[in-house]
Coordinates of C-alpha atoms in Angstrom, one line a residue:
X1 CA 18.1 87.8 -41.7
X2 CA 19.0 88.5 -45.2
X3 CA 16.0 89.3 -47.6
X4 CA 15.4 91.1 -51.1
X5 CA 12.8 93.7 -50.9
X6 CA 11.0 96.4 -52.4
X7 CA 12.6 99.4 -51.2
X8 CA 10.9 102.1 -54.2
X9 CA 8.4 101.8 -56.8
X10 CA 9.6 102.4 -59.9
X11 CA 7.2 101.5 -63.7
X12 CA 10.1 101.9 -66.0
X13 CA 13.0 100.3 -64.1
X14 CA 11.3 98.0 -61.7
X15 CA 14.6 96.2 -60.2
X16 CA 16.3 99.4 -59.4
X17 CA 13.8 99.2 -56.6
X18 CA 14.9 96.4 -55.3
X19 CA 17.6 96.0 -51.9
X20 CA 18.9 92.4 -50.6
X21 CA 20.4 93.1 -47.2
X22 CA 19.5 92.3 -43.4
X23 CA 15.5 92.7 -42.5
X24 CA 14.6 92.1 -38.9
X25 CA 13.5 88.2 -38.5
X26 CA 9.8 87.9 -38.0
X27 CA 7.9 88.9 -34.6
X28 CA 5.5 85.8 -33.3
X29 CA 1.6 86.1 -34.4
X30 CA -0.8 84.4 -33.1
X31 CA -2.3 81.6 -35.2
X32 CA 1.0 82.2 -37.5
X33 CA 4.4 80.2 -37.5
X34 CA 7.5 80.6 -38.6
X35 CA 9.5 78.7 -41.4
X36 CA 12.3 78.0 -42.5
X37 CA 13.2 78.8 -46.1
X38 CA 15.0 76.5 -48.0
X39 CA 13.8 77.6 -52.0
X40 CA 12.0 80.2 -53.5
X41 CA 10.7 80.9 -56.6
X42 CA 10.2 84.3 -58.4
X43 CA 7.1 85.0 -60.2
X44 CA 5.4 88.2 -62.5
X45 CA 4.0 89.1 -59.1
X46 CA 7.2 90.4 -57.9
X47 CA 7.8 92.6 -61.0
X48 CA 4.2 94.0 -60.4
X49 CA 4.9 95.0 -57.4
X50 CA 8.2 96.9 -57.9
X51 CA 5.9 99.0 -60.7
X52 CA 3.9 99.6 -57.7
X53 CA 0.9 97.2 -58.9
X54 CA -0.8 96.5 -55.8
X55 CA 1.0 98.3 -53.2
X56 CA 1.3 101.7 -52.1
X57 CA 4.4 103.6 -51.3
X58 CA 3.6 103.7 -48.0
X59 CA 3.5 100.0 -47.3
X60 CA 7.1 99.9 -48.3
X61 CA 9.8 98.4 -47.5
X62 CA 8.0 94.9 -48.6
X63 CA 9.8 91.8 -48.9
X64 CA 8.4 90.0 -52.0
X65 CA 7.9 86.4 -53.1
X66 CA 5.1 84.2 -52.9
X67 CA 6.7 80.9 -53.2
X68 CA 8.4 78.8 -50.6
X69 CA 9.4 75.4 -49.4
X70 CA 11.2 75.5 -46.4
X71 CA 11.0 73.8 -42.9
X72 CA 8.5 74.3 -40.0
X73 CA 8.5 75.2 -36.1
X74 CA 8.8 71.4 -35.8
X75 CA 10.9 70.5 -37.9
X76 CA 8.6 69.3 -41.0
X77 CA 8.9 69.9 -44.3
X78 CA 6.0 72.1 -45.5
X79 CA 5.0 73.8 -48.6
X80 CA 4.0 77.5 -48.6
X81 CA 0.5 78.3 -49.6
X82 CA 0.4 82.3 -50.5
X83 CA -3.4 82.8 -50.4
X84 CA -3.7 84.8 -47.1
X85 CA -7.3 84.9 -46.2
X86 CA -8.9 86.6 -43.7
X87 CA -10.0 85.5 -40.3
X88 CA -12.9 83.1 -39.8
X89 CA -13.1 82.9 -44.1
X90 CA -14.6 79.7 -44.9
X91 CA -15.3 77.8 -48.2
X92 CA -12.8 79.0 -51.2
X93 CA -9.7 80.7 -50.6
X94 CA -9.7 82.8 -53.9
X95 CA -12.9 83.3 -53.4
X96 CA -12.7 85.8 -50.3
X97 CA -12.6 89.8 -50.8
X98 CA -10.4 90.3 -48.5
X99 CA -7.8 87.6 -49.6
X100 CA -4.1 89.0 -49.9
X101 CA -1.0 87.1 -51.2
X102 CA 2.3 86.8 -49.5
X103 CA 4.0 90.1 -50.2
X104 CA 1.1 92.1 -50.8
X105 CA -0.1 92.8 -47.1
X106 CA 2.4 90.5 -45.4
X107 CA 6.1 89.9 -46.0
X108 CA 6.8 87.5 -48.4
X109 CA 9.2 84.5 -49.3
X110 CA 12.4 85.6 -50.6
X111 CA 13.9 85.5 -47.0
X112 CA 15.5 83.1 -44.7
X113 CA 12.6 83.2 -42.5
X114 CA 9.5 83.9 -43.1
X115 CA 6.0 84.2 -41.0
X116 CA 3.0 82.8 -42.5
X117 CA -0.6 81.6 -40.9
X118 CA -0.4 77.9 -39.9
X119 CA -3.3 77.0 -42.3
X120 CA -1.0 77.9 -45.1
X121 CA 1.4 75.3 -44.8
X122 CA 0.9 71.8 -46.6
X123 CA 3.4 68.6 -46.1
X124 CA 5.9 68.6 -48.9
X125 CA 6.4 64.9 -50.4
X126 CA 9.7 63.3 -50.2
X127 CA 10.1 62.7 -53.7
X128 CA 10.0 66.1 -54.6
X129 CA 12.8 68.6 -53.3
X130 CA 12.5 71.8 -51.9
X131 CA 13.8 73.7 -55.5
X132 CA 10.9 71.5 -57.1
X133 CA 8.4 72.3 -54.2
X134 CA 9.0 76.0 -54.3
X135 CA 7.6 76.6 -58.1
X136 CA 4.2 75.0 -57.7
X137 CA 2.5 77.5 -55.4
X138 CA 1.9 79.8 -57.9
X139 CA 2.3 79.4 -62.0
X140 CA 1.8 75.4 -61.1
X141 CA -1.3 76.0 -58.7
X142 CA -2.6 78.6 -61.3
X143 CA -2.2 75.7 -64.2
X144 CA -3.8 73.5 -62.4
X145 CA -6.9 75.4 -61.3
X146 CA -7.2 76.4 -64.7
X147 CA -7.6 73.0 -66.1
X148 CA -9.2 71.2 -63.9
X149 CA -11.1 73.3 -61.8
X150 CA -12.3 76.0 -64.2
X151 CA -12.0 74.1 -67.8
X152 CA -13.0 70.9 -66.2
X153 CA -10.9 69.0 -69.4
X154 CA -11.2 65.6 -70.0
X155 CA -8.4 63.7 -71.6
X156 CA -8.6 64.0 -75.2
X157 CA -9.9 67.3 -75.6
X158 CA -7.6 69.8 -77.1
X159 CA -6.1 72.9 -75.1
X160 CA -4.2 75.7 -76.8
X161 CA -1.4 77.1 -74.5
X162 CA -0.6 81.1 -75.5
X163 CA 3.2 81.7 -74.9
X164 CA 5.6 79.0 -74.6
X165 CA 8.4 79.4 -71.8
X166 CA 6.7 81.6 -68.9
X167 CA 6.1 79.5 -65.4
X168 CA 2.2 79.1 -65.8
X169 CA 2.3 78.0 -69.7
X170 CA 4.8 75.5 -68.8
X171 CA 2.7 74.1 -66.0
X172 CA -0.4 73.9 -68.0
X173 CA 1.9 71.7 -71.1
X174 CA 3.4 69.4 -68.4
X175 CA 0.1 69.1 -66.7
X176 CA -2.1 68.8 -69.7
X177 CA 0.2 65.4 -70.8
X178 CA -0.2 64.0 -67.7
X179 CA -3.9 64.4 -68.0
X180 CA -4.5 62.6 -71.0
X181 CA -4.8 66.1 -73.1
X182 CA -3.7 66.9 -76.9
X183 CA -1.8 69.8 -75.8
X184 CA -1.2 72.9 -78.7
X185 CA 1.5 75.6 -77.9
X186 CA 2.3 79.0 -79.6
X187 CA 5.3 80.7 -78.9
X188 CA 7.0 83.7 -80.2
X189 CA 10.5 82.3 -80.6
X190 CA 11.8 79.1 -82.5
X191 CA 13.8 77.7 -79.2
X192 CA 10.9 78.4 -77.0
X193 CA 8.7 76.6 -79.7
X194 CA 11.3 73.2 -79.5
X195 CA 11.0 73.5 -76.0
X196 CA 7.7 72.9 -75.7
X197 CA 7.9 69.9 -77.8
X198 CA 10.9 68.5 -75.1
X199 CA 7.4 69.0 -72.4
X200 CA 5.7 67.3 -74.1
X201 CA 3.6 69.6 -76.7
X202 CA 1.6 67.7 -79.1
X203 CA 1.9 70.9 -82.1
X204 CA 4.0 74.4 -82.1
X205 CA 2.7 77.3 -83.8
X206 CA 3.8 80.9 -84.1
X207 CA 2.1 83.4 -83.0
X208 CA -1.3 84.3 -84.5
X209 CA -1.2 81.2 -87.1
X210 CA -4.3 80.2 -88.4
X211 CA -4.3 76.5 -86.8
X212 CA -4.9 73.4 -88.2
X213 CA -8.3 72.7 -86.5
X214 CA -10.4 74.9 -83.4
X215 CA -10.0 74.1 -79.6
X216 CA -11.9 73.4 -76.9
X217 CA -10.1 75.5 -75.1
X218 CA -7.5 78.3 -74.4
X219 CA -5.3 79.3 -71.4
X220 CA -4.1 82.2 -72.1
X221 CA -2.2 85.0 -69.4
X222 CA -1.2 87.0 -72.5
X223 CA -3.5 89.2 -72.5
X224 CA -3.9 92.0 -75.6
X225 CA -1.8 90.6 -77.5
X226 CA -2.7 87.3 -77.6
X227 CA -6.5 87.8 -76.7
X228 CA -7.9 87.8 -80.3
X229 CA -6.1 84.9 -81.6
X230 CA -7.4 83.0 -78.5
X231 CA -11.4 84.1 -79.6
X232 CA -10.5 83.0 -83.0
X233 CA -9.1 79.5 -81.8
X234 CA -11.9 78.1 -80.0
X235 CA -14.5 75.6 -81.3
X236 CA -18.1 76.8 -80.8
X237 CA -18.6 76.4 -77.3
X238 CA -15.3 76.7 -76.3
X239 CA -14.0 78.3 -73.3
X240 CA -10.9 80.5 -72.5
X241 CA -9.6 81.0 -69.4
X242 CA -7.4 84.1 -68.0
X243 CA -5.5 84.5 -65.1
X244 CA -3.5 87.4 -66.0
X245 CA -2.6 89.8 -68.6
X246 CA 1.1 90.9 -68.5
X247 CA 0.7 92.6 -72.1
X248 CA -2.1 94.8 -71.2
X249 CA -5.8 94.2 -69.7
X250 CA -7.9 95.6 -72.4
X251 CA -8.0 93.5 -76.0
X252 CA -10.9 94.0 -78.4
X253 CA -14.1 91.9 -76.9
X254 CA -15.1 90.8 -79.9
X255 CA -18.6 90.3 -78.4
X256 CA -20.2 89.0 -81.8
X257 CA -17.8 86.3 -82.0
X258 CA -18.4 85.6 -78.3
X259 CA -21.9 85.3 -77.9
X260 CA -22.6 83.9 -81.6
X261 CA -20.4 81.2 -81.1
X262 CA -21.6 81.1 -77.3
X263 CA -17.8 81.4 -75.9
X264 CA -17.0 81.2 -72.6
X265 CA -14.8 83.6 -70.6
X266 CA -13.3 82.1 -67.8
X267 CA -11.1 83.8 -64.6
X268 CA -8.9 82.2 -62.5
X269 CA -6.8 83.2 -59.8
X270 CA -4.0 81.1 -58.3
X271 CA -5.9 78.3 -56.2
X272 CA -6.9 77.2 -52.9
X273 CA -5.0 75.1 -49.7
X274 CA -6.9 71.8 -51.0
X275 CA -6.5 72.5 -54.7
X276 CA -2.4 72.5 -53.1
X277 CA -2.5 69.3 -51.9
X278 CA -4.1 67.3 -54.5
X279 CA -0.8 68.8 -57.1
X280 CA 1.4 67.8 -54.6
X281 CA -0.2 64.1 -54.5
X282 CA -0.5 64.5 -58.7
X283 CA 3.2 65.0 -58.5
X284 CA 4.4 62.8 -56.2
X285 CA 2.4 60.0 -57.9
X286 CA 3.3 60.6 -61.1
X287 CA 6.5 61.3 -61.0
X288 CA 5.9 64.8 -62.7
X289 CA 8.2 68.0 -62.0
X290 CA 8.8 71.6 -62.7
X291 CA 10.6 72.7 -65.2
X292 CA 13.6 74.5 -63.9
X293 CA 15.1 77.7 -65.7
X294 CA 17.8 78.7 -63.2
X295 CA 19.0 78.3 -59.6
X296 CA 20.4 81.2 -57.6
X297 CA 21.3 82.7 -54.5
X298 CA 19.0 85.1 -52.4
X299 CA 22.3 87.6 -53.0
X300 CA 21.6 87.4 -56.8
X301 CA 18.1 87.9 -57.2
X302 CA 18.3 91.0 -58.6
X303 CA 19.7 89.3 -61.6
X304 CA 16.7 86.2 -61.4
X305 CA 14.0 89.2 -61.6
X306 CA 15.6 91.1 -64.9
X307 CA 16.1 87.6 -66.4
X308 CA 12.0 87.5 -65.9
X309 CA 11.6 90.9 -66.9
X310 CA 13.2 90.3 -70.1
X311 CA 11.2 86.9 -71.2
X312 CA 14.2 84.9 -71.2
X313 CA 13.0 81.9 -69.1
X314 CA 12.2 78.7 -69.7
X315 CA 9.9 77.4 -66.4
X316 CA 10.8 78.7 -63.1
X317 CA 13.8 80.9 -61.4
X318 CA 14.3 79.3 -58.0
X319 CA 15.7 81.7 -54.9
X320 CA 18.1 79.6 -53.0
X321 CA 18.5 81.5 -49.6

């Protein structure tokens, strides 16, 4: 079966790494089935892991992706959840130690096939397709979790979204509207700015702006870059939640800021099975969707993953196999 994996770590050049050719088709495991793929989506992730993030040399090769809709054993169509956790874990998925995701321990998506435990899979709706289906595993899971499992937002409360077009910001804009929230964006670029506005963004800013008014809270996957603008933002009270840091993990604390104004520091990390289906139901109810950047064939994702590694996207890059 064809498949784009990691094939050598490499920081500088991460997509030199990368090989899309034939991988044997997945061996049977108990408790684990096999699907189908019909869409992918790429994500940070992958780019992590071809800058060896997460993986060791010797696990290689490793075929990445941890998005996928596609079509089950019998013939349903299912949604890929890529929280792996481990035998007999019970309670929250994110929450176990010895949790992996698709691609870190176990091949990924970005296959024809792929093998995944039978937990994992949740019924895809028939108003979404499997393009739409395939970004929300991830950055829209992550979004989601954020807002309404860790921020607990009601609607009317304002959320400040740092950096405009990357998968999870867009989630948390589109999401936030639905929700009933006043939804603030910054972004570094005038056309990432205006298309935040098309979401649905209630204000635009550039980056580190003195706004208008403080927040009640800030997603923010920035990282150092973004970190102190985010402290600054925030009502007293407020909250900021993190779920990654692609411009580096280690921004001033600014611990007089956070503990006179009694801040809150939030993590979050992608979401569980349950947390799955209840954006899948949002979505299907709603009428809510994605927001696509660009569709392409498994034979071209080479050219999908420098696209992300540049910054020029707008939503998600879907893997069509």
């Amino acid at each position: 079966m064809l498949a784009a994996y990691a094939n050598a770590i490499n920081a500088n050049d991460p997509v030199s790494g990368l090989v899309v050719a034939d991988r044997p088709e997945p061996e049977p495991r108990e408790g684990w089935t096999t699907v189908t793929v019909k869409a992918a989506a790429l994500n940070h992730h992958d780019l992590w892991t071809l800058r060896g993030v997460g993986i060791r040399a010797d696990q290689l090769p490793m075929i990445l992706g941890g998005d996928a809709a596609g079509i089950d054993e019998e013939g349903n169509d299912v949604v890929v959840h890529g929280v792996v956790t481990s035998p007999g874990w019970v309670g929250d998925d994110t929450l176990d130690p010895k949790r992996s995701l698709l691609s870190e321990v176990y091949d990924g998506t970005l296959a024809e096939k792929i093998l995944v435990p039978r937990r994992n899979l949740v019924a895809k709706p028939a108003s979404l397709s499997f393009e739409e289906a395939a970004c929300l595993p991830t950055a829209w899971l992550t979004a989601y979790r954020m807002l309404f499992i860790k921020l607990r937002l009601a609607p009317g409360s304002t959320v400040l979204v740092q950096g405009a077009g990357g998968g999870v910001a867009t989630a948390a804009i589109s999401l936030g509207k639905a929700a009933g929230l006043r939804v603030w964006v910054v972004g570094r670029s005038a056309a990432k700015r205006e298309a935040a506005l098309v979401l649905g963004a209630d204000q635009v800013f550039e980056s580190g702006v003195r706004l208008p008014e403080r927040v009640d809270a800030v997603i923010d996957n920035v990282g150092e870059a973004t970190w102190a603008h985010s402290l600054k933002s925030l009502k007293p009270g407020g909250a900021i939640v993190t779920c990654g840091a692609t411009s580096g993990p280690n921004p001033p604390a600014d611990l007089n800021r956070l503990f006179f104004l009694q801040l809150r520091v939030l993590g979050s990390t992608m979401g569980t099975r349950s947390e799955l289906e209840q954006l899948l139901s949002l979505l299907d109810t709603t009428g809510l969707r994605p927001q696509i950047d660009s569709v392409l064939p498994l034979a071209d994702a080479a050219l999908g993953l420098k696209k992300l590694d540049s910054g020029d996207v707008q939503g998600k890059i879907v893997i069509i196999p």
